[in-house]
Structures are given as structure tokens and as C-alpha cells.
GROMACS .gro file of C-alpha atoms in nm:
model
  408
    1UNK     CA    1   6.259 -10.791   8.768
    2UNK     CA    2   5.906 -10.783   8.578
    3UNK     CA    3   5.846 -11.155   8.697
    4UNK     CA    4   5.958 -11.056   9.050
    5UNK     CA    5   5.739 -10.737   9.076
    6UNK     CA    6   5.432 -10.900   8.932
    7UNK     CA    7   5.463 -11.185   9.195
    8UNK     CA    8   5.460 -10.888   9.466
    9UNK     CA    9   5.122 -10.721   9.345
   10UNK     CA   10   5.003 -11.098   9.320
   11UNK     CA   11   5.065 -11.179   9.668
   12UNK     CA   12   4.941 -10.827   9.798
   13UNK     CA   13   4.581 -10.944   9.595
   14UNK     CA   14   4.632 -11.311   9.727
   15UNK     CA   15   4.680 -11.187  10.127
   16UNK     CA   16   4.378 -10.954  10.114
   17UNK     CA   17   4.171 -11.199   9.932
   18UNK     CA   18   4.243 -11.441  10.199
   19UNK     CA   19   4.130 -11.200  10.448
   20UNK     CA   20   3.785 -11.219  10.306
   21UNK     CA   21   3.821 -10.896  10.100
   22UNK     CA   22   3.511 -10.913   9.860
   23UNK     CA   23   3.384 -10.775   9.531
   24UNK     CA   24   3.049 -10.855   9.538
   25UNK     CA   25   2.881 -10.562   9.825
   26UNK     CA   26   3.083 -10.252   9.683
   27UNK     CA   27   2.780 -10.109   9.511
   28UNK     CA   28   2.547 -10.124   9.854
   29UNK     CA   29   2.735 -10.051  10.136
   30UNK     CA   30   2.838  -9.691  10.196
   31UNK     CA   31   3.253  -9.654  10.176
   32UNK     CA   32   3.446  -9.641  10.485
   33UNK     CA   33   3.609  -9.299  10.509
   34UNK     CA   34   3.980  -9.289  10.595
   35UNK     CA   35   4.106  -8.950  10.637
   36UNK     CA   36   4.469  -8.813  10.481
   37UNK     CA   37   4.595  -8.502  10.612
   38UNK     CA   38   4.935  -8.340  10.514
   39UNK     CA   39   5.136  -8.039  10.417
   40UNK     CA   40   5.009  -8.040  10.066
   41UNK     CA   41   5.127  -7.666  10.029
   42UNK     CA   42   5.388  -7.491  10.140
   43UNK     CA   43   5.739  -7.568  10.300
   44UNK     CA   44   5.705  -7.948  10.374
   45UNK     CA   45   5.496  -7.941  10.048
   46UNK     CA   46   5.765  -8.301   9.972
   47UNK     CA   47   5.619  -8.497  10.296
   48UNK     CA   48   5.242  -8.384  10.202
   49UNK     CA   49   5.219  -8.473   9.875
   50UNK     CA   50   5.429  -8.790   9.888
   51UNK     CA   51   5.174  -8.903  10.147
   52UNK     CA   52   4.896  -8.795   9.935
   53UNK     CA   53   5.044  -9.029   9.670
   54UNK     CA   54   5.139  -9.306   9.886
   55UNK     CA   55   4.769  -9.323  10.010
   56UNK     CA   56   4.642  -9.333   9.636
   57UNK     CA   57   4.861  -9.607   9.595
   58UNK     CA   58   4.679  -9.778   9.862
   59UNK     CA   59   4.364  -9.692   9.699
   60UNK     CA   60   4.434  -9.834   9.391
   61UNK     CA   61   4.540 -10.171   9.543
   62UNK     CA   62   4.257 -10.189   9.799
   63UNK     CA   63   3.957 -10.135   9.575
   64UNK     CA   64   4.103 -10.346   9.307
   65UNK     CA   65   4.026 -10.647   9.534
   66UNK     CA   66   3.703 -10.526   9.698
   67UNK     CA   67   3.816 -10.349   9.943
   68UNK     CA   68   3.739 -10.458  10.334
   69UNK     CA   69   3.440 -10.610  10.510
   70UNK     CA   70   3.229 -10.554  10.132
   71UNK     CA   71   3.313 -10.146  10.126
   72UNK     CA   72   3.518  -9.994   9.944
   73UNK     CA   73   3.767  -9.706  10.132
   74UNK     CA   74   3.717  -9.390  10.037
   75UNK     CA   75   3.992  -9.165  10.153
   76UNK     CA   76   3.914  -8.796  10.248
   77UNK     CA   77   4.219  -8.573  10.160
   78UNK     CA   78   4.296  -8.209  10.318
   79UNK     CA   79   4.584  -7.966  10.327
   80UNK     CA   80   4.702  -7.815  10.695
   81UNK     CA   81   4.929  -7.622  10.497
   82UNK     CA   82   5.205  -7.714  10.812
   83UNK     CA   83   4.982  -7.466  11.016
   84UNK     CA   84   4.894  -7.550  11.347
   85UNK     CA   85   4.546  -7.400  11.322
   86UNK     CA   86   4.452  -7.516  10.972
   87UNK     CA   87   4.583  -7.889  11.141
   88UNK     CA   88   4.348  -7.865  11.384
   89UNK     CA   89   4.044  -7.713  11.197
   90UNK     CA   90   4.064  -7.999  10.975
   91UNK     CA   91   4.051  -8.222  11.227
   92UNK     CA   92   3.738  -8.166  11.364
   93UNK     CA   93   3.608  -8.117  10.975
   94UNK     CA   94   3.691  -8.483  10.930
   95UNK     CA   95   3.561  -8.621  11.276
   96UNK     CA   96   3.211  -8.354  11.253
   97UNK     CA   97   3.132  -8.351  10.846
   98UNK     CA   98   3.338  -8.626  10.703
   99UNK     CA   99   3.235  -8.912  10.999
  100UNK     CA  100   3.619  -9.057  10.895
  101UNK     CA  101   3.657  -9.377  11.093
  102UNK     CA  102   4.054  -9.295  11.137
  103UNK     CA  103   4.343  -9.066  11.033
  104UNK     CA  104   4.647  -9.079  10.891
  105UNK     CA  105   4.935  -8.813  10.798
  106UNK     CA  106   5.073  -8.513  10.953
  107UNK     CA  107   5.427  -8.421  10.843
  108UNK     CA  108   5.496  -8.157  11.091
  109UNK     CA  109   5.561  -8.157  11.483
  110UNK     CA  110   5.377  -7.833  11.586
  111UNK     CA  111   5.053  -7.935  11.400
  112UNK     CA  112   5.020  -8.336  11.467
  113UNK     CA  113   5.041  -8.214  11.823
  114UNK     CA  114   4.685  -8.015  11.837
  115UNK     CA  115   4.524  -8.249  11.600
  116UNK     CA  116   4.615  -8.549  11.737
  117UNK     CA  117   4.486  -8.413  12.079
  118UNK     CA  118   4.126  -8.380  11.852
  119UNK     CA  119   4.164  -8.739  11.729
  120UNK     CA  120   4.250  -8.863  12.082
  121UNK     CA  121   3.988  -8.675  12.209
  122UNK     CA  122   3.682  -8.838  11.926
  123UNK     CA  123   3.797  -9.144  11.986
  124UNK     CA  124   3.925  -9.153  11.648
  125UNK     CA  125   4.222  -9.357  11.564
  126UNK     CA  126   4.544  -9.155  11.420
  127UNK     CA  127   4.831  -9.312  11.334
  128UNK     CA  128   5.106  -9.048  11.196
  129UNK     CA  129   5.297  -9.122  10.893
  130UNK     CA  130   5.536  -8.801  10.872
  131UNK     CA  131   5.592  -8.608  11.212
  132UNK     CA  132   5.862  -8.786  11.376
  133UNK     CA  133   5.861  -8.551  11.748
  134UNK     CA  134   5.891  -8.840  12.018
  135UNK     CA  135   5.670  -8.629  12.227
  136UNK     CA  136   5.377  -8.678  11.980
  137UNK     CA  137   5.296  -9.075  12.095
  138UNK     CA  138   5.433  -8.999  12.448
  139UNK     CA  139   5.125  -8.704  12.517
  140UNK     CA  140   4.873  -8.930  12.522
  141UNK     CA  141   4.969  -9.233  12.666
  142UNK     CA  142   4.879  -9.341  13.037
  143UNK     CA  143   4.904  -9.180  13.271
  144UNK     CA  144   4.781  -8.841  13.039
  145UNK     CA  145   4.484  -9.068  12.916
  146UNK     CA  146   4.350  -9.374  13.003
  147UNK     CA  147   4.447  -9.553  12.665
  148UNK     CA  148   4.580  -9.415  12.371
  149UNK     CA  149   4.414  -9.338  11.976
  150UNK     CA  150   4.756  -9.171  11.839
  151UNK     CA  151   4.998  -9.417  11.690
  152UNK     CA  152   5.309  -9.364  11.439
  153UNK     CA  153   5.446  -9.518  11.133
  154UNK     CA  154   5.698  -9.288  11.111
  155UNK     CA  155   6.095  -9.282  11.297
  156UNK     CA  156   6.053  -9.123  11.661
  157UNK     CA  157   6.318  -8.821  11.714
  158UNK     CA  158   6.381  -9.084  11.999
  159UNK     CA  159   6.542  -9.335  11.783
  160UNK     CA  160   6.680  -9.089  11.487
  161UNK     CA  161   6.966  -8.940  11.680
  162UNK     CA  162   7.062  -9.314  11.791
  163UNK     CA  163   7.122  -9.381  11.445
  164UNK     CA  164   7.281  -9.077  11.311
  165UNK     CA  165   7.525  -9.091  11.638
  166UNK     CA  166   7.619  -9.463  11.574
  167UNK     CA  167   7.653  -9.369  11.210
  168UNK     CA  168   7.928  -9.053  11.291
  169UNK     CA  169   8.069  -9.185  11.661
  170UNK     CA  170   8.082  -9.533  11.611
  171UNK     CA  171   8.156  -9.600  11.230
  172UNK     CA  172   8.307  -9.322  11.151
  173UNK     CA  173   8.484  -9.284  11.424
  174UNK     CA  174   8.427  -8.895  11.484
  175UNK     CA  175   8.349  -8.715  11.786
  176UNK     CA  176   8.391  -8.367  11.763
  177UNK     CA  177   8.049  -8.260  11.705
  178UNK     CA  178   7.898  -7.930  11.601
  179UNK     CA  179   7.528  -7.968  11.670
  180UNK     CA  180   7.271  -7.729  11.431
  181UNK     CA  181   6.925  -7.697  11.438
  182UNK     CA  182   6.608  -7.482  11.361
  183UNK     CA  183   6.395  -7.292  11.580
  184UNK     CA  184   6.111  -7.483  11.505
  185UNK     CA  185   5.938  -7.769  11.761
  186UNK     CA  186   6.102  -8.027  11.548
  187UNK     CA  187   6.423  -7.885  11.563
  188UNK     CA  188   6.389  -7.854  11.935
  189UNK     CA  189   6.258  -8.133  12.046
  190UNK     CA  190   6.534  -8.339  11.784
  191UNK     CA  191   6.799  -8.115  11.979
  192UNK     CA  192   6.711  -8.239  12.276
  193UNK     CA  193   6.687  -8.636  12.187
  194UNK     CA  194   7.068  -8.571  12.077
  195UNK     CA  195   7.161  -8.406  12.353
  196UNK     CA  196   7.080  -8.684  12.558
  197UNK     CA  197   7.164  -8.960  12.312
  198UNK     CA  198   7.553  -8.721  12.335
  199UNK     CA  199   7.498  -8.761  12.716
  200UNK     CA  200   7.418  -9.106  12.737
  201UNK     CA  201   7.751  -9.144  12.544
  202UNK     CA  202   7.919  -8.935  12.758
  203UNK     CA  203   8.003  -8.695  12.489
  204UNK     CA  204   8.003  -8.294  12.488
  205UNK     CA  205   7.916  -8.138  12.165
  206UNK     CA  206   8.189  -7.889  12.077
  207UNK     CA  207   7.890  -7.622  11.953
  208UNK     CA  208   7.502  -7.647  11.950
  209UNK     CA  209   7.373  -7.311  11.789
  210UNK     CA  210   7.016  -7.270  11.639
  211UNK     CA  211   6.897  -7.070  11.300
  212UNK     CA  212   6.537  -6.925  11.293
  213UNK     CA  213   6.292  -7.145  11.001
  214UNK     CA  214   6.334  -6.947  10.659
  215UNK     CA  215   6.729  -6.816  10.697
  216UNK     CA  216   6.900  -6.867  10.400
  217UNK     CA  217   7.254  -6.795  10.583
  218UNK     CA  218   7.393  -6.996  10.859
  219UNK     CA  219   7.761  -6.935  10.787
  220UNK     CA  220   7.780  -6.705  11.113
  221UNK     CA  221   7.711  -7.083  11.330
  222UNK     CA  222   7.932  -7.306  11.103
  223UNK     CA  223   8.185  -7.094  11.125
  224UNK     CA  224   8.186  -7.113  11.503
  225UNK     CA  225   8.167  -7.463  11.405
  226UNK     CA  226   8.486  -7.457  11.221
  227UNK     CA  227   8.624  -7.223  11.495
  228UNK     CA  228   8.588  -7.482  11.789
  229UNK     CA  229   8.720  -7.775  11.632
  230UNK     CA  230   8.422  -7.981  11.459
  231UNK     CA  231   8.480  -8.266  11.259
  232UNK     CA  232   8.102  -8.311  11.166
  233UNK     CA  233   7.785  -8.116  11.153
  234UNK     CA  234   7.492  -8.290  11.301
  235UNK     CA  235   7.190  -8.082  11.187
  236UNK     CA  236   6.801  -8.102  11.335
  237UNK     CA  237   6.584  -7.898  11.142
  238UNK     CA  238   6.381  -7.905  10.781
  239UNK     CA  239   6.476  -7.987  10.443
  240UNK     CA  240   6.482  -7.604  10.310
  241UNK     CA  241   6.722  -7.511  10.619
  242UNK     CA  242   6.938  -7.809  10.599
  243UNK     CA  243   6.965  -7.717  10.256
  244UNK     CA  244   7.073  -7.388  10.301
  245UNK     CA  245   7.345  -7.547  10.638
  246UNK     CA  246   7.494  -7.753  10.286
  247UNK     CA  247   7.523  -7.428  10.063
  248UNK     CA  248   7.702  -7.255  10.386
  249UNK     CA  249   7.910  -7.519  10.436
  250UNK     CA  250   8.026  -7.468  10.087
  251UNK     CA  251   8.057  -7.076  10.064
  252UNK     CA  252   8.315  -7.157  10.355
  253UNK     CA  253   8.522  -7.429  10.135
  254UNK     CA  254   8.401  -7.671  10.479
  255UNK     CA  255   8.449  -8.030  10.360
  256UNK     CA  256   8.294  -8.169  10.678
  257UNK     CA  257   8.071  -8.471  10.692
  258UNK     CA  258   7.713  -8.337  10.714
  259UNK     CA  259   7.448  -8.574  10.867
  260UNK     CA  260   7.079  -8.551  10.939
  261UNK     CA  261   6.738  -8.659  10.992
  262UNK     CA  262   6.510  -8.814  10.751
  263UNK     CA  263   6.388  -8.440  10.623
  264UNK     CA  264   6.751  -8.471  10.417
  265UNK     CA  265   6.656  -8.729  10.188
  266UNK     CA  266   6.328  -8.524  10.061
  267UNK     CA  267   6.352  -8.399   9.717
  268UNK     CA  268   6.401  -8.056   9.836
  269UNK     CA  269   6.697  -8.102  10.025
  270UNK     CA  270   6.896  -8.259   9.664
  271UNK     CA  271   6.729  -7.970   9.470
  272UNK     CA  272   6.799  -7.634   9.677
  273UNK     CA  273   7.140  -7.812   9.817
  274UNK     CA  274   7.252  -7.883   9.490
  275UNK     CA  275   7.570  -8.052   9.378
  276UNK     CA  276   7.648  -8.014   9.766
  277UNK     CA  277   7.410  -8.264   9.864
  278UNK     CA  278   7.701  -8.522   9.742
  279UNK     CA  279   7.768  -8.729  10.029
  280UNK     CA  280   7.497  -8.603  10.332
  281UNK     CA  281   7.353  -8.878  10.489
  282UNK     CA  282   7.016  -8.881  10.678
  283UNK     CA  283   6.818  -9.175  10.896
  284UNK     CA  284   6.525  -9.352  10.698
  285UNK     CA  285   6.345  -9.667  10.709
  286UNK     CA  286   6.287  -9.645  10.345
  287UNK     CA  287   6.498  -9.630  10.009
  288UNK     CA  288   6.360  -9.650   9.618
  289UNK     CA  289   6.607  -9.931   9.587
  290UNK     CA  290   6.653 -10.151   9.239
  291UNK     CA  291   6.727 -10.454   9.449
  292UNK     CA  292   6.436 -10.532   9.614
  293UNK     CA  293   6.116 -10.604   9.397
  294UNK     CA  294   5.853 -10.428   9.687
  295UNK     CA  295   6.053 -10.128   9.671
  296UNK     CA  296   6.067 -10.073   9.298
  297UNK     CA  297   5.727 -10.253   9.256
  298UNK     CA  298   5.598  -9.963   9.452
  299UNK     CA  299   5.787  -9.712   9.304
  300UNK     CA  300   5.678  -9.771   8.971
  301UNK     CA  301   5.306  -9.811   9.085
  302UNK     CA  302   5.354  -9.445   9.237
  303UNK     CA  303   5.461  -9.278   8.939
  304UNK     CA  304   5.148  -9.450   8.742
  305UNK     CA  305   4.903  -9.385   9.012
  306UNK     CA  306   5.008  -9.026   9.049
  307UNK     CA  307   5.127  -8.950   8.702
  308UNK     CA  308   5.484  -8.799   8.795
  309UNK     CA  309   5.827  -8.930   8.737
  310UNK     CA  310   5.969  -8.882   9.097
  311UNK     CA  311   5.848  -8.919   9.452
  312UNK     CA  312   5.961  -8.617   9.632
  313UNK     CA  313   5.994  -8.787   9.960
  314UNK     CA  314   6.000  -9.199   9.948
  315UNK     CA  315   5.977  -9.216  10.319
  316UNK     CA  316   5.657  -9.038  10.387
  317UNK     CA  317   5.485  -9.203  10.121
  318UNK     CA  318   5.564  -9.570  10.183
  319UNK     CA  319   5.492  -9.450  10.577
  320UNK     CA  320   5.139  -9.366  10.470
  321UNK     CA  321   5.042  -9.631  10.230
  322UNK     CA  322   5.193  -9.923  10.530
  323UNK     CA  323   4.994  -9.686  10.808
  324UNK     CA  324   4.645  -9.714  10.583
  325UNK     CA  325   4.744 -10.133  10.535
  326UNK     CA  326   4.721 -10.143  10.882
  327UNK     CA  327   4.409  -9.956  10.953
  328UNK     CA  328   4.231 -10.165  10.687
  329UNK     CA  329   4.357 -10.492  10.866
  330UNK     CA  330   4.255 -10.357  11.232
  331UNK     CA  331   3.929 -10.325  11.050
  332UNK     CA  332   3.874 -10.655  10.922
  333UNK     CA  333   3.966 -10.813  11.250
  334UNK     CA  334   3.763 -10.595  11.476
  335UNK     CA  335   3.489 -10.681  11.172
  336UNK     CA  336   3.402 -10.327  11.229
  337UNK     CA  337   3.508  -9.973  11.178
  338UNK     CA  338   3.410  -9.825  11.466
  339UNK     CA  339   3.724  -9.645  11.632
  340UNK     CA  340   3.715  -9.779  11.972
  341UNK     CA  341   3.741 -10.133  11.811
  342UNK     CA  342   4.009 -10.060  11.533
  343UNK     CA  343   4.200  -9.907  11.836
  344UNK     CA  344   4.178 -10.249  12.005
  345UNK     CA  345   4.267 -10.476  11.738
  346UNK     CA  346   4.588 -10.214  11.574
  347UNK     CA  347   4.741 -10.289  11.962
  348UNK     CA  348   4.662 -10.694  11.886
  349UNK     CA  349   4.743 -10.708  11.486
  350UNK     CA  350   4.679 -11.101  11.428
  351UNK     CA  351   4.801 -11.088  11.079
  352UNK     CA  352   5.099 -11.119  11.018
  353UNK     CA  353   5.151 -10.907  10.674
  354UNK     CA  354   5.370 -10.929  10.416
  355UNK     CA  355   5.206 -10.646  10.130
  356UNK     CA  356   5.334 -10.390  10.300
  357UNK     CA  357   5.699 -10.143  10.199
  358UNK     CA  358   5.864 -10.012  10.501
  359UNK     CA  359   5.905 -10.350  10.700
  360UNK     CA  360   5.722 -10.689  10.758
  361UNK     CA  361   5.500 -10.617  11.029
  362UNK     CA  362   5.440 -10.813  11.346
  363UNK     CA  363   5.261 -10.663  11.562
  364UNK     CA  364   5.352 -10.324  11.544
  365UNK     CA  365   5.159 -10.194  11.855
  366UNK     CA  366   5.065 -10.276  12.192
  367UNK     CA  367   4.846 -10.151  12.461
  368UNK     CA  368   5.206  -9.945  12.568
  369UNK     CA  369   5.389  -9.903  12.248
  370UNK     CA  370   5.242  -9.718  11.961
  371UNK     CA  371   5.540  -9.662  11.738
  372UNK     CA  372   5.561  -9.940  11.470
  373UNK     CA  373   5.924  -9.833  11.394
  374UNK     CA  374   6.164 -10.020  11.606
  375UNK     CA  375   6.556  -9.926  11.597
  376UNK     CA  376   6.631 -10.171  11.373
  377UNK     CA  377   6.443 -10.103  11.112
  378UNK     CA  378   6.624  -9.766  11.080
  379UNK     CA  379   6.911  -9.696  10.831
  380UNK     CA  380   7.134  -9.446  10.669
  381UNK     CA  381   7.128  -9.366  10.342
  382UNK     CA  382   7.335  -9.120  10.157
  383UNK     CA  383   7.313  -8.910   9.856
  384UNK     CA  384   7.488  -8.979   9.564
  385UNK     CA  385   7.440  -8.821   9.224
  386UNK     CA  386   7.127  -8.661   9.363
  387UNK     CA  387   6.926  -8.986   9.447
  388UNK     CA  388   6.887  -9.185   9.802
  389UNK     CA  389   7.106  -9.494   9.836
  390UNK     CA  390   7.196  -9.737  10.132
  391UNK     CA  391   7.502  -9.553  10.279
  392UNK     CA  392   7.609  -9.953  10.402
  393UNK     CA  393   7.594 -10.229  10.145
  394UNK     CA  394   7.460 -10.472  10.352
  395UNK     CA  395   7.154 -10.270  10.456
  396UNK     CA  396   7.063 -10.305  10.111
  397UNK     CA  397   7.101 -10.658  10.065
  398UNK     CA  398   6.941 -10.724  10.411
  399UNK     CA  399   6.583 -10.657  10.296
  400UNK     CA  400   6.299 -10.584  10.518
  401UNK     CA  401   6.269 -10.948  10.699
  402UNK     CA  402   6.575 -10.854  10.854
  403UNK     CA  403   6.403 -10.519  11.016
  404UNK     CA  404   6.150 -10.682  11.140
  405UNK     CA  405   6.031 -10.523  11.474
  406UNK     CA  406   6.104 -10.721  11.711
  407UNK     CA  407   5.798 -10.886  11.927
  408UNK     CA  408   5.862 -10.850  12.270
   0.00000   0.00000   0.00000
């Protein structure tokens, strides 16, 4: 596994050399300034500070060989606390003081919307590594604006409910479907992608009731759950509620299969949900998984880099260190980090890269599709004695060549 992992970093150096990455101008040239903004603090406190880490990881590996076009990056980190406002202020800190050349993070909904609205509106590129609200890319595509600076990394609420619905109708076989989520505008907006993903399927929920963000009670909906006949929970909302759905569940002796969105494989989902956590499954496009060498390579490179033992939430940090790999190679195409032209060149990626940890990517975006996660590169994992595994085997041992996105 050494041999395997030290042949990764190798070929990560190797494929960035070959770029032209160079060692010899980092002491002239001023750094290029990459902006990371997240819920550092505070409720989704797992998604901001695993994209924190994930970008230091990036750091690390991009100085080390010179970083791009003779600059080193120089990433400007800041905390919206998952407040709208604060999103927003820092924003226009990082366009007005910080001269950033593009964005990435954002783990909630309700603030990437304002921000990226700021970004769009610079001319800054933003590509979001953590909200997942299928709005978020939609609002600024033609015909809203002429072309588009807001791209994703992360799993649109489009796609999410796809998965999760072939996972409990068509698997498991199950559809009697009690349908929870928060008040929040990721828990609305994810109620309404599986509402029509149940309508496309031509299948009726048997409840959809809402909690408020914060409740630490919800056995007033599942039992109405239990009372019409559900044979699953579906829940939309984030990890501390879907936590507290779990510790419900249990208070009513409910041994229903409970499955969610990629907020249930954060760290604070297995801690406050406890030994009840056994079993829930939620919709990623990552796992820390011992059989691939990428994975565990970067894994172990994250615990070194950010001197902890655990990554509180694997997705959003291997979201944000593939988002920032893909800025820096928009960069050295366009030979230039001006924002217009590492728009142009992310919607015509040349390169086709293999040092990234979600997915090989192929180009990702297009002039009218900014979401670099396709539905294949989705999967389910499940908890099991309080870690993240594939819920299928052969997800596993399909690696990330098989999740390609597809080019058109």
C-alpha cells in the first residue's frame, strides 16, 4: 500500500511538472490568490473545516512543485459562519481587498446563493465545493446572464434524490415513503427535487412533514410516519437534524431504514446519532476507502497536513482540493489568471487529469453545464461501526475510472 500511495503523489508531481509547473520564479512573481470560504464555525462547522483542510492539502502539493505559470497559490481563507450576510460580506472582501482571482467553498444553500451572485457579478470565477441546492448553478445561467462564473464540484440536490430513490425503490424494493425535512433552503429545495424525482416515478409519498433547523424532537412527524404506513424515512435536511430524526426513530423502538443526503456521512451525524447511526445510508461521491491508493493516499496526507486524526466530512474536503486542481489547470491553459479567461478555459479543460480524488476528470464543464458531478459518479455509502463505507461492494471495487463523467 506504501509502494502504491507513493506512486500516486509521484504521478500528481509528474502531471503538474509536465504542465510546465516551475520552481525557479516563486521568489519574484507575486502569488496568485485563490479564495476558500466555508462554515468554519458553527452548525456545518464539519463541511467548513474539511474544506479548509482539503484546500491545504492542495497547498501543500501545489507549491511543492512550483506551483503554476512560476507563482506560487496563495489561498485566502474566511469563515461565513453559514450566515447569509457574513457569506456575502466576505465576498466582496475577497474580490475588493484580497484581488482573489477565483473562489471556492460554500457549504450552505442560503449563503452560496448571495455570494455567488457577487462572484458572478466581478467576474470572478466560483466553483462550489459544499452547497449542493440545484438552484445554485441554475441562477445564473442563460437566459439570467449572458454566461455563467458559478460552477460546482459538489452533488446537485438534482441528482441526490435520484440516487437515494434508486437506492430504497429500486434495490430495496420499498415504496412506502415517509418524506422529512428541515425548514431550511436546503431542506426545501431537496424536498422538492424528491418530490418530483417521487413524481417522475409515479409514486405518492405516504407523509412529507417538515421540522424547524435546531429541534431536537421530531418524534411528533415519525410517528405520523409510523401511523400511515412507512417502510422508510427519506430525510432532507442537516447533519445535526438528521441526527436528532435517528435518536427519534429510536425513542420510538422504529427499526425503519433511514436514508439521506450527503450531510449524513459528516462526522456529526455518527457522533450526535450515536450507536443509531448503524446502518443510515446517505449519497456521496467520495469514501476514505482502504482499497484504493488516491483515497487513502489523501487521507493520510490530510491528517499530516492538518494535524488531526479524522476528517469530519471526506466529501467536502476531497470536493475542494479537486475544485482548486481545476482552477489551477484553467489557469495554466488560459496562461493567465485573469477571471474572464479561467472562466473560458474551466468550460474547455484540455487536460485530461488524473491527480485528482473524487473522479477522473474530463471535461467537467461546458459553456451549458457547470456541475462536474455527473449521476454516475454518485454512490451510497452506509455507516457501519461509526465510519463511511460503500453500501454496494462493487462501487468499491469500481474505482473512479469507472465514474468518469461522461463527455457528451
Amino acid at each position: 500500500m506504501q509502494k502504491r500511495s507513493q506512486r500516486h503523489m509521484y504521478g500528481v508531481i509528474f502531471c503538474l511538472t509536465a504542465l510546465g509547473f516551475s520552481t525557479s520564479a516563486l521568489a519574484e512573481l507575486p502569488p496568485i490568490k485563490i479564495g476558500v470560504i466555508g462554515p468554519i464555525t458553527g452548525p456545518s462547522e464539519d463541511m467548513g473545516l474539511s474544506m479548509i483542510g482539503g484546500a491545504r492539502v492542495f497547498l501543500a502539493d501545489i507549491n511543492q512543485v512550483g506551483g503554476v505559470l512560476g507563482r506560487r497559490i496563495e489561498l485566502v481563507e474566511r469563515d461565513d459562519h453559514a450566515k447569509p450576510d457574513i457569506g456575502a460580506a466576505m465576498a466582496k472582501e475577497m474580490i475588493e481587498k484580497e484581488k482573489v482571482v477565483a473562489v471556492v467553498g460554500f457549504g450552505n444553500t442560503g449563503v452560496a446563493l448571495p455570494a455567488a451572485k457577487i462572484f458572478q457579478e466581478a467576474k470572478i470565477p466560483l466553483i462550489v465545493t459544499g452547497a449542493t441546492g440545484a438552484t445554485i448553478t441554475k441562477s445564473f445561467m442563460p437566459p439570467a446572464y449572458p454566461v455563467s462564473y458559478v460552477f460546482r464540484t459538489s452533488a446537485s440536490d438534482a441528482l441526490q434524490p435520484i440516487v437515494i430513490l434508486n437506492d430504497v425503490i429500486d434495490r430495496r424494493k420499498i415504496d412506502k415513503i415517509a418524506l422529512l425535512h428541515d425548514d431550511s433552503p436546503y431542506g426545501q429545495f431537496g424536498k422538492q427535487s424528491m418530490l418530483a424525482e417521487l413524481e417522475r416515478r409515479k409514486i405518492k409519498p405516504v407523509l412529507v412533514e417538515s421540522f424547524k433547523v435546531g429541534d431536537q424532537d421530531m418524534t411528533t412527524q415519525l410517528q405520523h410516519a409510523k401511523d400511515n404506513g412507512a417502510q422508510a424515512i427519506v430525510m432532507y435536511c442537516l447533519a445535526p437534524e438528521g441526527a436528532m430524526v435517528v435518536r427519534s426513530s429510536e425513542k420510538l423502538k422504529m427499526r425503519l431504514p433511514i436514508v439521506g443526503p450527503w450531510g449524513m456521512s459528516q462526522q456529526t451525524f455518527i457522533d450526535k446519532a450515536g450507536q443509531g447511526a448503524e446502518g443510515v445510508r446517505s449519497s456521496v461521491t467520495f469514501i476514505e476507502n482502504e482499497l484504493s491508493s488516491v483515497s487513502n493516499q489523501f487521507s493520510l496526507t490530510y491528517r499530516n497536513v492538518n494535524k488531526t486524526n479524522h476528517i469530519p466530512s471526506a466529501v467536502a474536503a476531497a470536493q475542494t482540493y479537486d475544485a482548486l486542481r481545476l482552477i489551477t489547470l484553467a489557469i495554466f491553459q488560459a496562461n493567465s489568471a485573469d477571471g474572464v479567461k479561467i472562466k473560458d478555459a474551466l468550460e474547455n479543460l484540455q487536460v485530461h487529469t488524473t491527480s485528482t480524488v473524487v473522479s477522473r476528470y474530463f471535461k467537467p464543464f461546458s459553456p451549458t453545464d457547470h456541475e462536474a458531478i455527473a449521476l454516475n459518479m454518485i454512490v451510497m455509502g452506509e455507516i457501519r461501526n461509526g465510519k463511511v463505507a460503500y453500501a454496494y461492494r462493487e462501487d468499491a471495487s469500481s474505482g473512479s475510472i469507472a465514474r468518469t463523467k461522461k463527455s457528451p
